[in-house]
Coordinates of C-alpha atoms and ligand atoms in Angstrom, one line a residue:
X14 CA 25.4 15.2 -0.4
X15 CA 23.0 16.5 -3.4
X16 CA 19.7 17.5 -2.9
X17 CA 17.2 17.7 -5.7
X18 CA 14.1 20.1 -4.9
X19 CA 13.2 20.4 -8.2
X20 CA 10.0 17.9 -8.6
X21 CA 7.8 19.9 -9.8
X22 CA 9.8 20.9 -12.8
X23 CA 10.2 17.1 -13.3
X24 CA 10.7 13.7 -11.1
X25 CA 13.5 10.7 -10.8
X26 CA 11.7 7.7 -13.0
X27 CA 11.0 5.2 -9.9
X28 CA 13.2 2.2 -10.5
X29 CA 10.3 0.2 -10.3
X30 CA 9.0 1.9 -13.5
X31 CA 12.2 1.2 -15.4
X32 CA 11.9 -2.0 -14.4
X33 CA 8.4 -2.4 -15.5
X34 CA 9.3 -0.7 -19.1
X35 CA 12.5 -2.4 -20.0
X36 CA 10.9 -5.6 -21.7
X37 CA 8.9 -2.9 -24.3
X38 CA 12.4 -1.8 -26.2
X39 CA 13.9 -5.0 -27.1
X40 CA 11.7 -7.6 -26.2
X41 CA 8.4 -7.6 -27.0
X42 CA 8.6 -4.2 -29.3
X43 CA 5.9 -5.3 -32.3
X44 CA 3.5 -2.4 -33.4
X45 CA 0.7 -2.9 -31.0
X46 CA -1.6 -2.5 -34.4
X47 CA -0.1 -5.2 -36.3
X48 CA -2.2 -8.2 -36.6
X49 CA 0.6 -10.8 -35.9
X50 CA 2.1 -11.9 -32.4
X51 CA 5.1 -9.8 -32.1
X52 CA 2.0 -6.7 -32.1
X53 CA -0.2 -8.2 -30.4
X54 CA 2.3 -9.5 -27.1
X55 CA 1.4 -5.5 -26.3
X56 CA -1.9 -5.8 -25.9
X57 CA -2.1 -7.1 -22.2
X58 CA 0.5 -4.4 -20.8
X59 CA -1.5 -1.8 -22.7
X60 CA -4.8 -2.5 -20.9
X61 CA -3.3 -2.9 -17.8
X62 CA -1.6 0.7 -18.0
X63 CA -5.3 1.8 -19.4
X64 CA -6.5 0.0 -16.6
X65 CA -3.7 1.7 -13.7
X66 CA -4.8 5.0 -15.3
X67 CA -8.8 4.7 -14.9
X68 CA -8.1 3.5 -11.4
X69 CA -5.8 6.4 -10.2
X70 CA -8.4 8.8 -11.2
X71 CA -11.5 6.8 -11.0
X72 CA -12.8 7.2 -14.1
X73 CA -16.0 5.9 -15.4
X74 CA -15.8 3.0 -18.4
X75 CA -17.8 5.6 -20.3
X76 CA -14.4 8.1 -20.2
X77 CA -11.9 8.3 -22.8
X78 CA -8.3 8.2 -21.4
X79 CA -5.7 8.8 -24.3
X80 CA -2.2 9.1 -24.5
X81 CA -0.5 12.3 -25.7
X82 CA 3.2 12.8 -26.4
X83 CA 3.1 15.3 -23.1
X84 CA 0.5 17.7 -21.2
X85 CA 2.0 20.7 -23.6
X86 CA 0.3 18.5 -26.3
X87 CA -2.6 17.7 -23.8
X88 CA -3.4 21.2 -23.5
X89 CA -3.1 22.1 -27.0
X90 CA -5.3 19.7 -28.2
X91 CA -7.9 20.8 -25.9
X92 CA -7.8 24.6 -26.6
X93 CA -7.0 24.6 -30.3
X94 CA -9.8 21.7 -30.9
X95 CA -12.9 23.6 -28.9
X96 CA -11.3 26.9 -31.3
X97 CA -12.1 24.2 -34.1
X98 CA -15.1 22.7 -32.6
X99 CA -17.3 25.3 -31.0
X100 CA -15.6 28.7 -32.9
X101 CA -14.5 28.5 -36.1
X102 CA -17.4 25.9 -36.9
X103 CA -19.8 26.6 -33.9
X104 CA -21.6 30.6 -32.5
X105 CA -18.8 30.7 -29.8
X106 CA -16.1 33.1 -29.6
X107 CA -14.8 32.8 -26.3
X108 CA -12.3 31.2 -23.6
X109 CA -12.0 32.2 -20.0
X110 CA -8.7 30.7 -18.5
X111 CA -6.4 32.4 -15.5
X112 CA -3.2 34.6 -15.6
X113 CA -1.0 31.9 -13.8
X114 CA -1.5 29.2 -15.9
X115 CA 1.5 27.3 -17.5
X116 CA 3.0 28.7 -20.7
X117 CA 1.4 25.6 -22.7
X118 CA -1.8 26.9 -21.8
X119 CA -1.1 30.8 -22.0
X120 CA 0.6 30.5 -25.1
X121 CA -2.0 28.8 -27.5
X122 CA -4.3 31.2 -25.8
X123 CA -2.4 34.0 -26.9
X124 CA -1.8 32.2 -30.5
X125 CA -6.1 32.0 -30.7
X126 CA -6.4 35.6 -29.8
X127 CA -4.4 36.3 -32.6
X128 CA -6.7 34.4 -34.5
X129 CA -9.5 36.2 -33.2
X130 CA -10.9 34.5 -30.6
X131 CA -11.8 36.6 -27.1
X132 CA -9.8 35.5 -24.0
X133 CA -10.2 36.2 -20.7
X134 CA -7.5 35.7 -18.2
X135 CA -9.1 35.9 -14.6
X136 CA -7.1 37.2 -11.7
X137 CA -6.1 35.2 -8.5
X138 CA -6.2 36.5 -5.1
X139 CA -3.5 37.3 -2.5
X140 CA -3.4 33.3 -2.5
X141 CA -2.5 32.6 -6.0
X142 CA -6.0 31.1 -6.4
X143 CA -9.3 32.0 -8.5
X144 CA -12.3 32.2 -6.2
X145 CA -14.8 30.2 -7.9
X146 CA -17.4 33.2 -7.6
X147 CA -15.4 35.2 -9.6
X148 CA -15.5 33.0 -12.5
X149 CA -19.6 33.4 -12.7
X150 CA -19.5 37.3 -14.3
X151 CA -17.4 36.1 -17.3
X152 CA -18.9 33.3 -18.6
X153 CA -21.6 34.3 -21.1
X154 CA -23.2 32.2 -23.7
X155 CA -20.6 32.9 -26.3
X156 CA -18.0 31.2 -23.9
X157 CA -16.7 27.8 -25.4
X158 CA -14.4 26.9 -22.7
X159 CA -13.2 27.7 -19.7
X160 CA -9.6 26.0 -18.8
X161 CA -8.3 26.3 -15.1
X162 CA -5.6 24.4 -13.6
X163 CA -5.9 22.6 -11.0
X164 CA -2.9 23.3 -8.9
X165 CA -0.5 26.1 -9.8
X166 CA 3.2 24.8 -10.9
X167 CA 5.1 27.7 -9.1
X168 CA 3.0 27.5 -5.5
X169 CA 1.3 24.5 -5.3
X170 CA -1.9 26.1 -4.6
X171 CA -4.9 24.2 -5.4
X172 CA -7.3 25.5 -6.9
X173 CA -11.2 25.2 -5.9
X174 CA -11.9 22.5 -8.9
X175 CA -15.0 21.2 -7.6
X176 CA -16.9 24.7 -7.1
X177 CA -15.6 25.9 -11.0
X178 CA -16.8 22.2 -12.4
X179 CA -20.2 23.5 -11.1
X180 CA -20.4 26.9 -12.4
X181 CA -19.8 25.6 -15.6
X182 CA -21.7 22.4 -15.4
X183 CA -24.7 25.0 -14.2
X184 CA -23.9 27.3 -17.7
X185 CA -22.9 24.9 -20.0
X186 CA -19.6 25.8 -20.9
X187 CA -17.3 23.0 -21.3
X188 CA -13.9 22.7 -18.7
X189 CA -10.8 21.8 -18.9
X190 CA -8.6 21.4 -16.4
X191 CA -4.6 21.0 -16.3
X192 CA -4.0 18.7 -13.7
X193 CA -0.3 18.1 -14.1
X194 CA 0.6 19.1 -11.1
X195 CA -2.1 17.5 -9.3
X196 CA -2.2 14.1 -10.2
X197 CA 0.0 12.1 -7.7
X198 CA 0.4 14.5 -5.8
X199 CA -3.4 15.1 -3.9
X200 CA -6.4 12.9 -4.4
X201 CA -7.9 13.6 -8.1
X202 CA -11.3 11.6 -8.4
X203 CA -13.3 12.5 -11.6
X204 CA -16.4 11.6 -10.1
X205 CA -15.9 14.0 -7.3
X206 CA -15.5 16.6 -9.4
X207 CA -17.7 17.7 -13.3
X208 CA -14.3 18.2 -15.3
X209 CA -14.7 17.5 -18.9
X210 CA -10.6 17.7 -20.0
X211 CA -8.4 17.2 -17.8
X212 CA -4.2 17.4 -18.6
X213 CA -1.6 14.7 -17.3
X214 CA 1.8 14.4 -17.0
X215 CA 4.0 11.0 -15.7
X216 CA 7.4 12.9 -15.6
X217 CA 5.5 14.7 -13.0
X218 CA 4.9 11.6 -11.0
X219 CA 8.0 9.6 -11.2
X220 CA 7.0 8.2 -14.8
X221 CA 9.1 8.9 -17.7
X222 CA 9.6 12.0 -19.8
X223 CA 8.1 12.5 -23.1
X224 CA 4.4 10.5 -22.8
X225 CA 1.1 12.4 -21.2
X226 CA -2.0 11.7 -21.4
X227 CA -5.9 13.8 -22.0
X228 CA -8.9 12.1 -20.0
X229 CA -12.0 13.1 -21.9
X230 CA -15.4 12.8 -20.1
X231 CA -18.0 10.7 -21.5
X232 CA -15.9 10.4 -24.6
X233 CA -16.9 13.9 -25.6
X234 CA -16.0 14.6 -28.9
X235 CA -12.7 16.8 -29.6
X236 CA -11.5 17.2 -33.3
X237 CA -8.2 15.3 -33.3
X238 CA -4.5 17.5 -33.2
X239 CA -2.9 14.9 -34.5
X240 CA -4.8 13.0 -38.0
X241 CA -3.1 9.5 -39.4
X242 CA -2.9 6.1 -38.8
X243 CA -6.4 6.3 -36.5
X244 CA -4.3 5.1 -33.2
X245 CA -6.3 5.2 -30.1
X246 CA -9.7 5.3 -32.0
X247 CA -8.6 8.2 -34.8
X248 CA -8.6 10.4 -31.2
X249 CA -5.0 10.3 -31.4
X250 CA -2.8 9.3 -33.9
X251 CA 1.0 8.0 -33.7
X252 CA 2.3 4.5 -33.4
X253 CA 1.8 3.8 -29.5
X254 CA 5.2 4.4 -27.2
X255 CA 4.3 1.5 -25.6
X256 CA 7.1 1.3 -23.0
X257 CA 6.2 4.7 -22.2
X258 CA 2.6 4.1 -21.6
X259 CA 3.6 1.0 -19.5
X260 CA 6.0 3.2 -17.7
X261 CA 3.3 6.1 -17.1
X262 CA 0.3 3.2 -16.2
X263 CA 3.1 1.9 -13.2
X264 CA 3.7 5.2 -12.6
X265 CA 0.3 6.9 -11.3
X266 CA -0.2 3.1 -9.7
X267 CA 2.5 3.9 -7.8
X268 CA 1.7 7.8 -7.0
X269 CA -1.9 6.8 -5.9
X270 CA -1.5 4.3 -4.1
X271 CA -2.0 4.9 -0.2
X272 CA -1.7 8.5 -1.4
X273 CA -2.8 9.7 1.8
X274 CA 0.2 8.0 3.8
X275 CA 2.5 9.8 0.4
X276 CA 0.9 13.2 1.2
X277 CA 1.3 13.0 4.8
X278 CA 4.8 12.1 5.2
X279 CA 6.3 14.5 2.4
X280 CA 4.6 17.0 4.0
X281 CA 5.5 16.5 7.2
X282 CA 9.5 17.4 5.8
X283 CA 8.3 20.0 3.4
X284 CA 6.5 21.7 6.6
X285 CA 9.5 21.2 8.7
X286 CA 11.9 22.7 5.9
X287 CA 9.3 25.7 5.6
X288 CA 9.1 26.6 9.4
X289 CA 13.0 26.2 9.9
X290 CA 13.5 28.9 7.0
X291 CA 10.4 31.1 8.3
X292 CA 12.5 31.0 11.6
X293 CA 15.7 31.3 10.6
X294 CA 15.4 34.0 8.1
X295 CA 14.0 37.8 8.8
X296 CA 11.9 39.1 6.0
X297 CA 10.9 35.5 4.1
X298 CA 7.8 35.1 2.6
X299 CA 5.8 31.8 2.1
X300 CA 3.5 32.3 -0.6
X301 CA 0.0 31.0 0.6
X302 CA -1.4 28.6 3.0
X303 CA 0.3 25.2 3.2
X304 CA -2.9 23.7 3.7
X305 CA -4.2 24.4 0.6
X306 CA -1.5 23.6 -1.7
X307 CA 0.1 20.1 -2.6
X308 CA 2.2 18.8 0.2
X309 CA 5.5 19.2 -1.7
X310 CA 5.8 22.8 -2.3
X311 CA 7.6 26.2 -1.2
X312 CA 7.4 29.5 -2.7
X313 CA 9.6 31.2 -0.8
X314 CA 10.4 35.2 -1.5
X315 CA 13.8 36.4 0.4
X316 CA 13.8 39.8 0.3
X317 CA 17.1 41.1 -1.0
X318 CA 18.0 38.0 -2.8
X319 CA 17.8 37.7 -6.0
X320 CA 15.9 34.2 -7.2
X321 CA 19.1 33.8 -9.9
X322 CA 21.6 34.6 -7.5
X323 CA 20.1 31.8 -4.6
X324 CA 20.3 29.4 -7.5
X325 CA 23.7 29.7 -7.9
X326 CA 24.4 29.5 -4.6
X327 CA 22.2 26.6 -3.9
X328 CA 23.6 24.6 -6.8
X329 CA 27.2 25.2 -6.1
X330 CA 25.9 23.3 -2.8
X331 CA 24.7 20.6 -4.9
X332 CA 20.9 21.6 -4.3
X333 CA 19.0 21.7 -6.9
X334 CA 15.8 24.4 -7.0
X335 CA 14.0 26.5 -8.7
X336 CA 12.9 30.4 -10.0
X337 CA 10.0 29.5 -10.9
X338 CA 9.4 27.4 -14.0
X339 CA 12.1 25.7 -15.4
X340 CA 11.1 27.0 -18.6
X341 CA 11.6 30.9 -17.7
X342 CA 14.2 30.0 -15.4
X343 CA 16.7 31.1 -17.9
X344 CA 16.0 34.9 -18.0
X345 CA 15.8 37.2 -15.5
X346 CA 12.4 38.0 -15.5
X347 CA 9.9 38.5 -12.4
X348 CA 8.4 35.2 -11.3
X349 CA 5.0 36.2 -13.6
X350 CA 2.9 34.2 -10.6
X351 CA 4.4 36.5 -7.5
X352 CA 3.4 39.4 -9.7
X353 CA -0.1 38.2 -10.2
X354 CA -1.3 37.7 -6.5
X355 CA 0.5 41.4 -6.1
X356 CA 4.0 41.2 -5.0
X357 CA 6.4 44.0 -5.7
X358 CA 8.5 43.5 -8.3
X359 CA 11.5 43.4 -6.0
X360 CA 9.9 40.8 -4.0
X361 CA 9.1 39.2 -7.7
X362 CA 12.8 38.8 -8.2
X363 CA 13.3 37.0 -5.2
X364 CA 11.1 33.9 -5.6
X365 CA 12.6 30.4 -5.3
X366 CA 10.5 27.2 -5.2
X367 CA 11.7 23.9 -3.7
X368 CA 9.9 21.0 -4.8
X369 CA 10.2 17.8 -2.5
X370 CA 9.0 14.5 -3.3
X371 CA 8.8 11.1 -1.7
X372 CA 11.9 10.1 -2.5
X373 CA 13.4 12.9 -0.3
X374 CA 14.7 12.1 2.7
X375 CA 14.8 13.5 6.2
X376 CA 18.6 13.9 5.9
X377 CA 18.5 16.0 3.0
X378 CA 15.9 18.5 5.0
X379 CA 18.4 19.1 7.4
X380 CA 20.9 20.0 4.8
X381 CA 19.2 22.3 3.2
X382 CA 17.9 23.8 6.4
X383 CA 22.0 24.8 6.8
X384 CA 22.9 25.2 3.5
X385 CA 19.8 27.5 2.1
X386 CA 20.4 29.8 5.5
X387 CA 24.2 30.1 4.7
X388 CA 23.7 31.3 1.5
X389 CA 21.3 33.9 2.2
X390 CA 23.1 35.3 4.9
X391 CA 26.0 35.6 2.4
X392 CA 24.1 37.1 -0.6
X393 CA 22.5 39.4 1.9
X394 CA 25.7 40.6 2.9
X395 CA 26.6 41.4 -0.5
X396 CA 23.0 42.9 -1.8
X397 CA 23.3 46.7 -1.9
X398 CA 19.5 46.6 -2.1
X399 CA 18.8 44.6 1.3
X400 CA 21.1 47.2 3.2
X401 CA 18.3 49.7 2.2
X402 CA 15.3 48.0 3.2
X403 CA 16.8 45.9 6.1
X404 CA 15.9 48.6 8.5
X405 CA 12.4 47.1 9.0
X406 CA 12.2 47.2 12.6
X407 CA 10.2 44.5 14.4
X408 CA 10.1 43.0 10.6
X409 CA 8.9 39.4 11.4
X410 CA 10.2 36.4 9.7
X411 CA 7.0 35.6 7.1
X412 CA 5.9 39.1 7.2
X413 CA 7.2 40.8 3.9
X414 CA 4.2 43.3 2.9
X415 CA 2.5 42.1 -0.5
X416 CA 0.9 45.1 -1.9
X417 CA -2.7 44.9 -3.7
Ligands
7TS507 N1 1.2 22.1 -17.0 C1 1.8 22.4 -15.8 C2 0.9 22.9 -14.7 C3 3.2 22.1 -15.6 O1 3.7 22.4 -14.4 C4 3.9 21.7 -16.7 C5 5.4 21.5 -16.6 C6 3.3 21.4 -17.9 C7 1.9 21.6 -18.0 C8 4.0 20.8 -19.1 O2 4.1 19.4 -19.0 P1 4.9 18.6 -20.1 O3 4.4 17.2 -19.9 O4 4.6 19.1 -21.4 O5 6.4 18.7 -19.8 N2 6.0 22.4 -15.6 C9 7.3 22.7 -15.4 C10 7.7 23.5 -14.3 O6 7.0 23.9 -13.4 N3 9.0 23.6 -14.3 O7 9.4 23.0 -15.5 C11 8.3 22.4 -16.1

């Protein structure tokens, strides 16, 4: 058997999806801005996936919802564009965002403090969250933006988006919000909540790779990343992947649908899978409350086990998991979000996250249950560093100490 527990780094296209994309290569592949039939033959497909995409968020008619290559572009455009907008031509010279957000977001941040412009990355709690109340001291009124995801890649912890939309709605600041890993995964209703940006991604959801998408409230304006052929309105320009934006419209159809009966039943294995390791395994740490963070996700910290090490072992039984962000999961480094919410660097090091989504199956729980126990018992044996902190006694399973 192989197991793939990787979904948050990215998702199996649904077959359904493919099927719904293959007539856009070969058949019916005209530019949709070309004035004759083989263009316009797109048009219907196009509007429907606009359509799919609206829905699945509920989105108001007056809401822009444009395609982007991916959510790194998606959360480019935002950031550099308000730098454009509301700094460099506006009296702002300010960005408040968080020290756990995704390297697509930390890293312009850091390229726009280089070119002058005043970040501030707020802390999270013991939770891996921002309390919203912490947000109010650093707004001031030379902030331009403030850009929070909206659940965290590495724990799944969802983040209070409704109380943050206020505070900022309340000062005027605009917000963006990176909701790649939340969309298809919890309900994400933009009338619930006063986002102005918000970040998507369908390889997230079971959509393909390469095709994202922005959803802009009330059409705000937002200088353009890309300039040329005015696609999409002049918002975004590039000859439309239209198979890919059919793929991504059947894509979050598919995620939203009945997305409370989706929730509940991943879930209910991802809860099992966590409570079997938490019992099986002295000195494992979950990293916050399931019930605030999308049903799919485990941060789990082993102490005495390093993350790279598990990885190997897991994969060599055909399971397929993470470090932490596929990106960084090449080097060696400390998972960057255990160190934020205060977790020793050893227990840093130790950090694997297993993904689920709803095409995993109740079989593959109980494999993983065995083979995830086996190899810890065996790396264990091996660590020189868990023979000196082993001697915890009456160490509980789920108890590992997370210093502040
Ligand atoms: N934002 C978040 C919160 C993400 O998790 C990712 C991908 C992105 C943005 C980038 O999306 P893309 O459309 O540009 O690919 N996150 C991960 C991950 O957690 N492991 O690998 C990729």
């Amino acid at each position: 058997m192989q197991v793939y527990l990787d979904n948050n780094a990215t998702t199996m296209v649904d077959p359904a999806v493919v099927d719904a994309m293959m007539p856009f290569f070969s058949d019916i592949y005209g530019n949709p801005n070309s004035l004759h039939r083989f263009g316009t033959a797109s048009h219907p497909a196009i509007t429907q996936a606009i359509n799919q995409m609206y829905k699945a968020i509920n989105a108001s008619d007056k809401d822009d919802i444009i395609f982007t290559s991916c959510a790194t572009e998606s959360n480019n455009w935002v950031l550099k564009s308000v730098w454009v907008d509301k700094i460099l031509n506006g009296d702002k010279n300010h960005i408040v965002t968080t020290e756990i957000e995704h390297p697509s977001v930390l890293s312009t941040c850091k390229f726009l403090e280089e070119q002058g412009v005043k970040v501030t990355y707020l802390p999270v709690n013991d939770q891996g969250i921002v309390e919203a109340h912490t947000l109010r001291s650093f707004i001031t009124d030379k902030t331009a933006l403030v850009s929070i995801m909206w659940a965290n890649n590495e724990t799944g912890m969802i983040f209070p988006i409704k109380e943050i939309g206020e505070i900022c709605k309340e000062k005027g600041v605009l917000f963006h919000t990176d909701g790649v890993q939340a969309v298809g995964k919890i309900p994400v209703d933009m009338q619930e909540v006063h986002v102005d940006f918000m970040s998507m991604s369908a390889h997230k959801f079971h959509g393909p790779k390469g095709i994202g998408a922005l959803y802009i409230r009330n059409s705000e304006e937002l200088t353009p990343l890309l300039h040329g052929g005015e696609h999409m309105g002049g918002r975004r320009s590039g000859t439309l992947n239209v198979p890919y934006i059919v793929g991504m419209g059947k894509a979050i159809e598919l995620a939203t649908e009945n997305i409370a009966e989706k929730m509940a039943s991943i879930r209910t294995k991802r809860d099992r899978l966590e409570d079997a390791l938490l019992s099986q395994l002295e000195d494992v740490m979950v990293v916050g409350n399931r019930d605030n963070r999308t049903p799919n996700t485990i941060l789990i910290s082993i102490r005495g086990v390093e993350g790279e090490g598990m990885l190997w072992d897991l994969n060599n039984a055909l399971i397929g998991a993470s470090t932490g962000s596929a990106c960084a999961s090449e080097d060696l480094e400390a998972n960057t979000v255990m160190l934020a919410i205060g977790a020793d660097n050893e227990l840093a090091h130790t950090g694997i996250r297993l993904s689920l989504s709803r095409f995993t199956t109740d079989e593959e729980i109980d494999y993983v249950i065995e083979r995830f126990s086996s190899a810890v018992s065996r790396l264990r044996a091996i660590s020189s560093s868990y023979a000196i902190v082993q001697p915890t006694p009456g160490g509980e399973a789920g108890e590992c100490h997370i210093h502040h």
